[in-house]
CSV table of C-alpha atoms in Angstrom, one decimal:
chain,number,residue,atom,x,y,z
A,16,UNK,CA,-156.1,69.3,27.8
A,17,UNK,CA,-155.6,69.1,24.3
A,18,UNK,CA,-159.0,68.6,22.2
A,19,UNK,CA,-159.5,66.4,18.9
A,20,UNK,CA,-156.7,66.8,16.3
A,21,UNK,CA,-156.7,65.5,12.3
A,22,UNK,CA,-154.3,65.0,10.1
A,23,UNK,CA,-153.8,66.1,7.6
A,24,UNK,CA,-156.1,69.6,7.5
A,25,UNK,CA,-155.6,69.6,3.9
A,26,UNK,CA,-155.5,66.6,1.3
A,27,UNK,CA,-155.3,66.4,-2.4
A,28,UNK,CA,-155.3,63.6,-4.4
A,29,UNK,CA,-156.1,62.7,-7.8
A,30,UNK,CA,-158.8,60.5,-8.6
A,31,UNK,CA,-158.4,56.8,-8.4
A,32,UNK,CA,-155.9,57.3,-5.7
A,33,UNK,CA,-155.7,56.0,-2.0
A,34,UNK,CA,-155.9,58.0,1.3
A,35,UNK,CA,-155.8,57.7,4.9
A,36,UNK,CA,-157.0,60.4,7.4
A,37,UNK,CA,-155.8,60.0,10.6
A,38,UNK,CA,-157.8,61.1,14.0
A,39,UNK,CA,-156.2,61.6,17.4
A,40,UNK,CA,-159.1,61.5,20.0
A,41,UNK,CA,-158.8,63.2,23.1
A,42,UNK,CA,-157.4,61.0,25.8
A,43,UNK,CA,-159.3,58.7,27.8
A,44,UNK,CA,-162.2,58.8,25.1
A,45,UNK,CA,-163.6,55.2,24.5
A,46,UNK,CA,-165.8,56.3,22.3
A,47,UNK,CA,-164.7,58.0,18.5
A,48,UNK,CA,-166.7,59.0,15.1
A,49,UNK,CA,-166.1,59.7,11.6
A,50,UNK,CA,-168.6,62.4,9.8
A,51,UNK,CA,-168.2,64.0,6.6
A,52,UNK,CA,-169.5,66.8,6.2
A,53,UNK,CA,-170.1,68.2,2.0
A,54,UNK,CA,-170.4,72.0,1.4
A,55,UNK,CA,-173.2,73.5,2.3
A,56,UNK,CA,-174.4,70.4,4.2
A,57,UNK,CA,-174.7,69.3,7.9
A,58,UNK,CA,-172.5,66.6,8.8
A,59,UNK,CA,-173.1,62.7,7.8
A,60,UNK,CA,-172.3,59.7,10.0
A,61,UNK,CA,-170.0,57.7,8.4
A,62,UNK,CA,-169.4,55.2,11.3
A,63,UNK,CA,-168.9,55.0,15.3
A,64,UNK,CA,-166.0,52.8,17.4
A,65,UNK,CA,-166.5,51.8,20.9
A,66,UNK,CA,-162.8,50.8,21.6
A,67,UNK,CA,-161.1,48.8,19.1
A,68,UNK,CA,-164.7,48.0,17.4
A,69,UNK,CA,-166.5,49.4,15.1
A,70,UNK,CA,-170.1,49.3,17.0
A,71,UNK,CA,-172.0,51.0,14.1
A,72,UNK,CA,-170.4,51.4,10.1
A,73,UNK,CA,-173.6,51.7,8.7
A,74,UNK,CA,-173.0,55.1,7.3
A,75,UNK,CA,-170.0,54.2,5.5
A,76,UNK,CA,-171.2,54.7,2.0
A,77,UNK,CA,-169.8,51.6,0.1
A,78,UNK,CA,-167.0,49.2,0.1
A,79,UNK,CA,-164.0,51.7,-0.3
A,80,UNK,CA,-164.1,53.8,2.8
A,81,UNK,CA,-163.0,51.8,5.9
A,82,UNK,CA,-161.9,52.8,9.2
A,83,UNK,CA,-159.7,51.3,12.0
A,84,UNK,CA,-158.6,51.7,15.4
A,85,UNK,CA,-156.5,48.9,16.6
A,86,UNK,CA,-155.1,50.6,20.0
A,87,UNK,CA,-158.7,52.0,21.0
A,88,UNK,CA,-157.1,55.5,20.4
A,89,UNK,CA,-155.8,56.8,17.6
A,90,UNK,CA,-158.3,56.1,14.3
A,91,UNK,CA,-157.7,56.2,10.3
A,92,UNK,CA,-160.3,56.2,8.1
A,93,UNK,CA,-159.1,54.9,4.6
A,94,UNK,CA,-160.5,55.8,1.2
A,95,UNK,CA,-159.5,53.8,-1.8
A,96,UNK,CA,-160.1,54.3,-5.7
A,97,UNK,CA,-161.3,57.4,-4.7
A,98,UNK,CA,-163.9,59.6,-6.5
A,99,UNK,CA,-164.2,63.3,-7.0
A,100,UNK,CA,-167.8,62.6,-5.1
A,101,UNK,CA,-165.4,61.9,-2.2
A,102,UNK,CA,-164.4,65.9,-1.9
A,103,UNK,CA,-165.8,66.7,1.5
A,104,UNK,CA,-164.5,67.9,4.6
A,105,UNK,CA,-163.6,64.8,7.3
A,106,UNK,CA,-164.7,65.0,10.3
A,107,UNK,CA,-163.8,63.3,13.0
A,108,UNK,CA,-165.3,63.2,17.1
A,109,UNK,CA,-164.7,61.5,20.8
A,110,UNK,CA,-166.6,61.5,23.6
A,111,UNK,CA,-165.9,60.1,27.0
A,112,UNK,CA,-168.3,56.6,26.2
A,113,UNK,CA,-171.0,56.8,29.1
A,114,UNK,CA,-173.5,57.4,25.8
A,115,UNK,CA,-177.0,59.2,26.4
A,116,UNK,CA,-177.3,63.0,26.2
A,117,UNK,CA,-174.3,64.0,28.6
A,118,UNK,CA,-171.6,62.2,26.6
A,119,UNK,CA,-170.7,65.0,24.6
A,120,UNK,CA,-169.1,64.6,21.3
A,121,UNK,CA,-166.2,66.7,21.0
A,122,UNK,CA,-165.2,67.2,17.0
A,123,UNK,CA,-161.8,67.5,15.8
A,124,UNK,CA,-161.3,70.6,12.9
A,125,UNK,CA,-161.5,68.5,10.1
A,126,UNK,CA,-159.2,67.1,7.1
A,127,UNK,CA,-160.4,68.9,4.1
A,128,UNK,CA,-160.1,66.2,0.8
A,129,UNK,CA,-160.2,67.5,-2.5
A,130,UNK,CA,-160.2,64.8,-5.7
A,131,UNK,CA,-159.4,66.3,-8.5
B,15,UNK,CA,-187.4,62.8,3.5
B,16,UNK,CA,-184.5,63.6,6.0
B,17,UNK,CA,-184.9,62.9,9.7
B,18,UNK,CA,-183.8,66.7,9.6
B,19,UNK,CA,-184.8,69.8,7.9
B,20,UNK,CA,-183.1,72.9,8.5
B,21,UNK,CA,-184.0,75.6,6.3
B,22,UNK,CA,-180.1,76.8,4.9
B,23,UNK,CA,-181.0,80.1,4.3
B,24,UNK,CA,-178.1,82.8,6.0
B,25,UNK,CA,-179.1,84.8,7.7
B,26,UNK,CA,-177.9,88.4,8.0
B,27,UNK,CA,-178.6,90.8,11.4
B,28,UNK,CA,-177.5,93.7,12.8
B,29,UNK,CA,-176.2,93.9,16.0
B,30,UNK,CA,-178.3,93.5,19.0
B,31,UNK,CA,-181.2,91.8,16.9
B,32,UNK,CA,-182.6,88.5,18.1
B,33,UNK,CA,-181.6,85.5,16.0
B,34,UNK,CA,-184.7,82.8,15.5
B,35,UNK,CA,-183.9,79.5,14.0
B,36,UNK,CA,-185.5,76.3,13.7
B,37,UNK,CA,-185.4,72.4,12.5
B,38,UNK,CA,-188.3,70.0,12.1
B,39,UNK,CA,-187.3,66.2,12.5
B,40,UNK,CA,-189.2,63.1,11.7
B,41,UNK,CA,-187.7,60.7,13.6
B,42,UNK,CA,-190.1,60.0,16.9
B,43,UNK,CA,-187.7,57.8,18.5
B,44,UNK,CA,-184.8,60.8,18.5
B,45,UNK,CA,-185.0,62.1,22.6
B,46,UNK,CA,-182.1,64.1,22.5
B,47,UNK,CA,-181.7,67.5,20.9
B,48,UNK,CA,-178.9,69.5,20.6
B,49,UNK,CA,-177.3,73.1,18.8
B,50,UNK,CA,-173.7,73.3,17.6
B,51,UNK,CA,-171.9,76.2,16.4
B,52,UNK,CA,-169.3,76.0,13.7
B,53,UNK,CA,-166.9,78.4,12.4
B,54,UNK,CA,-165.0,78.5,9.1
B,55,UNK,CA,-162.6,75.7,9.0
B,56,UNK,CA,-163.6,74.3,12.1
B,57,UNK,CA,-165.5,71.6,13.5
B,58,UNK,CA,-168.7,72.0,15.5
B,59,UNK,CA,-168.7,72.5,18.6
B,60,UNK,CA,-171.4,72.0,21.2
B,61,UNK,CA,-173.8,75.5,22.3
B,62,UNK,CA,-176.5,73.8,23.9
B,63,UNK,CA,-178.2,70.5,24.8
B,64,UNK,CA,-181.8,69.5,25.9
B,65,UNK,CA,-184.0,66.4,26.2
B,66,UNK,CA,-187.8,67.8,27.0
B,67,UNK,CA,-189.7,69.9,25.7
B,68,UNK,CA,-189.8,73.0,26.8
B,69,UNK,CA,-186.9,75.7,27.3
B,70,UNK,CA,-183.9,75.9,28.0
B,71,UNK,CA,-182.0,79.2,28.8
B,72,UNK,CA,-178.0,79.7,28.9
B,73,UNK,CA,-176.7,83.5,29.1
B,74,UNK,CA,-177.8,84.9,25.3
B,75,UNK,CA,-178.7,81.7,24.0
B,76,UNK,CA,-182.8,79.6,24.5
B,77,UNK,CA,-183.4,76.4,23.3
B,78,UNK,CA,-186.7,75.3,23.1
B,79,UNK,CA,-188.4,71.8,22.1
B,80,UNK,CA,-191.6,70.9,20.8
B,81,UNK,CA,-191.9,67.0,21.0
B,82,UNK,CA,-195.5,66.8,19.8
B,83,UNK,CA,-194.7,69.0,16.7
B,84,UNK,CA,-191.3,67.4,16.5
B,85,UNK,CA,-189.9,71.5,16.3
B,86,UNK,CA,-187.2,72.5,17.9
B,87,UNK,CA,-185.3,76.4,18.3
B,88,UNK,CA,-182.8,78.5,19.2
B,89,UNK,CA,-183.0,82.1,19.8
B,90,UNK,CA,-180.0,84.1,20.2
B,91,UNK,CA,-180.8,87.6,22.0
B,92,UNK,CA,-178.7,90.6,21.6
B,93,UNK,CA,-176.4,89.2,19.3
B,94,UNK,CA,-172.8,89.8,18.8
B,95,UNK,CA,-170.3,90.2,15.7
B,96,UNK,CA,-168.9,87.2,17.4
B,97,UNK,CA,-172.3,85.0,17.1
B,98,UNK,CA,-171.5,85.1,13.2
B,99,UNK,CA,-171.0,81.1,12.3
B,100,UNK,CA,-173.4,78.6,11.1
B,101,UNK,CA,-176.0,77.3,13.3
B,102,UNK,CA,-176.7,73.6,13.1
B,103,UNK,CA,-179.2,72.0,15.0
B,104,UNK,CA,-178.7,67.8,15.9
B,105,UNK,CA,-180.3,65.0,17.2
B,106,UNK,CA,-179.2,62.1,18.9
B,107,UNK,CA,-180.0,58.6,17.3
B,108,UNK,CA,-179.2,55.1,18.1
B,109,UNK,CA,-175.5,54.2,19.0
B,110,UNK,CA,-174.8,57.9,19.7
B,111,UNK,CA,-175.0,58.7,16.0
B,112,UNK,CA,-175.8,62.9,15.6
B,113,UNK,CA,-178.4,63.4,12.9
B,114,UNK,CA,-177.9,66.9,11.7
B,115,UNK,CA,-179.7,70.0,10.1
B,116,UNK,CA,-178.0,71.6,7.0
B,117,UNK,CA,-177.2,74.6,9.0
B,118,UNK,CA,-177.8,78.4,8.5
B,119,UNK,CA,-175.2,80.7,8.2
B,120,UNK,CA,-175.8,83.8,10.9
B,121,UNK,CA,-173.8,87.3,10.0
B,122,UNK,CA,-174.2,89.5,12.5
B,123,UNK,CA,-173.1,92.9,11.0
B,124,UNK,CA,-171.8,96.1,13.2
């Protein structure tokens, strides 16, 4: 089946704009993550949804990035005033749910934000 | 101090050479340990997986784990123009969160 898709691979924006990333998980994951992942660095958490819920944000790093997932499916992560600090690549991963070291986190290829 | 160091350094082979590399954590309470591979403009995907210490062997590729020095490595043997990514090394946290390494860029050259 298919695996994790983003949109869009590529974004730039100016600084002080808004943007949304959008994640399609693959199906019959519960379980979805954002990660961002700055060159040359490993990736970050930014925050983890079990469902609808966001079980864990604490890796969102201040009050403009926020994420939703109202269906349990399909995800956007939402940056607003944004900040050249924000350039990064987006990552974004499902897993089935069942947690533990089996539930395998499967990572889309990214959305690649540039803030000029 | 990270929960994960991974030395960045690339790393450049030739063919058939055995690839060592390695990540130190701090973090007693991670129990899960895991390699990804990534390739340009992709996202990582999973090589290998392991919970004890020990080693762990699939085809090429041998994880081992070293709880009580909180070390952990992967050793790629004979390696292939197609190994050449970047290795990053993970652990699993609370609430399924991945702690990674900075990753090492392997080249294996011809």
């Amino acid at each position: 089946g298919a695996g994790v898709s983003q949109t869009p691979s590529n974004k730039v924006t100016e600084k002080g704009k808004y943007v949304e990333l959008r994640c399609d998980p693959i199906s019959g994951h519960t379980a979805l993550y954002w990660y961002r992942q700055s060159l040359g660095q490993g990736p970050e958490f930014l925050i983890y949804f079990q469902g609808t819920g966001a079980a864990d944000d604490s890796g969102l790093p201040n009050d403009r990035f926020f994420a939703v997932r109202p269906e349990g499916s399909v995800s956007t992560l939402k940056i607003q005033r944004t900040e050249r600090g924000d350039s990064a690549v987006y990552l974004c991963a499902s897993s089935s749910g069942a947690g533990g070291l089996t539930d395998t986190q499967y990572f889309g290829p990214g959305t690649r934000l540039t803030v000029l | 101090q990270k929960e994960v160091e991974q030395d960045p350094g690339p790393l450049s082979v030739p063919e058939g050479a055995i690839v060592s590399l390695n990540c130190t954590y701090s973090n007693s309470a991670f129990q899960y340990f895991m390699w990804y591979r990534q390739y340009s403009r992709k996202g990582p995907e999973l090589l290998m997986y392991t919970y004890s210490s020990g080693n762990k062997e699939d085809g090429r590729f041998t994880a081992q784990v070293d709880k009580s020095s909180k070390y952990i490595s992967l050793f790629i043997r004979d390696s292939q123009p197609s190994d050449s990514a970047t290795y990053l090394c993970a652990m699993l946290g609370g609430n399924n969160r991945l702690a990674f390494g900075k990753g090492n860029q392997v080249v294996v050259i011809p």
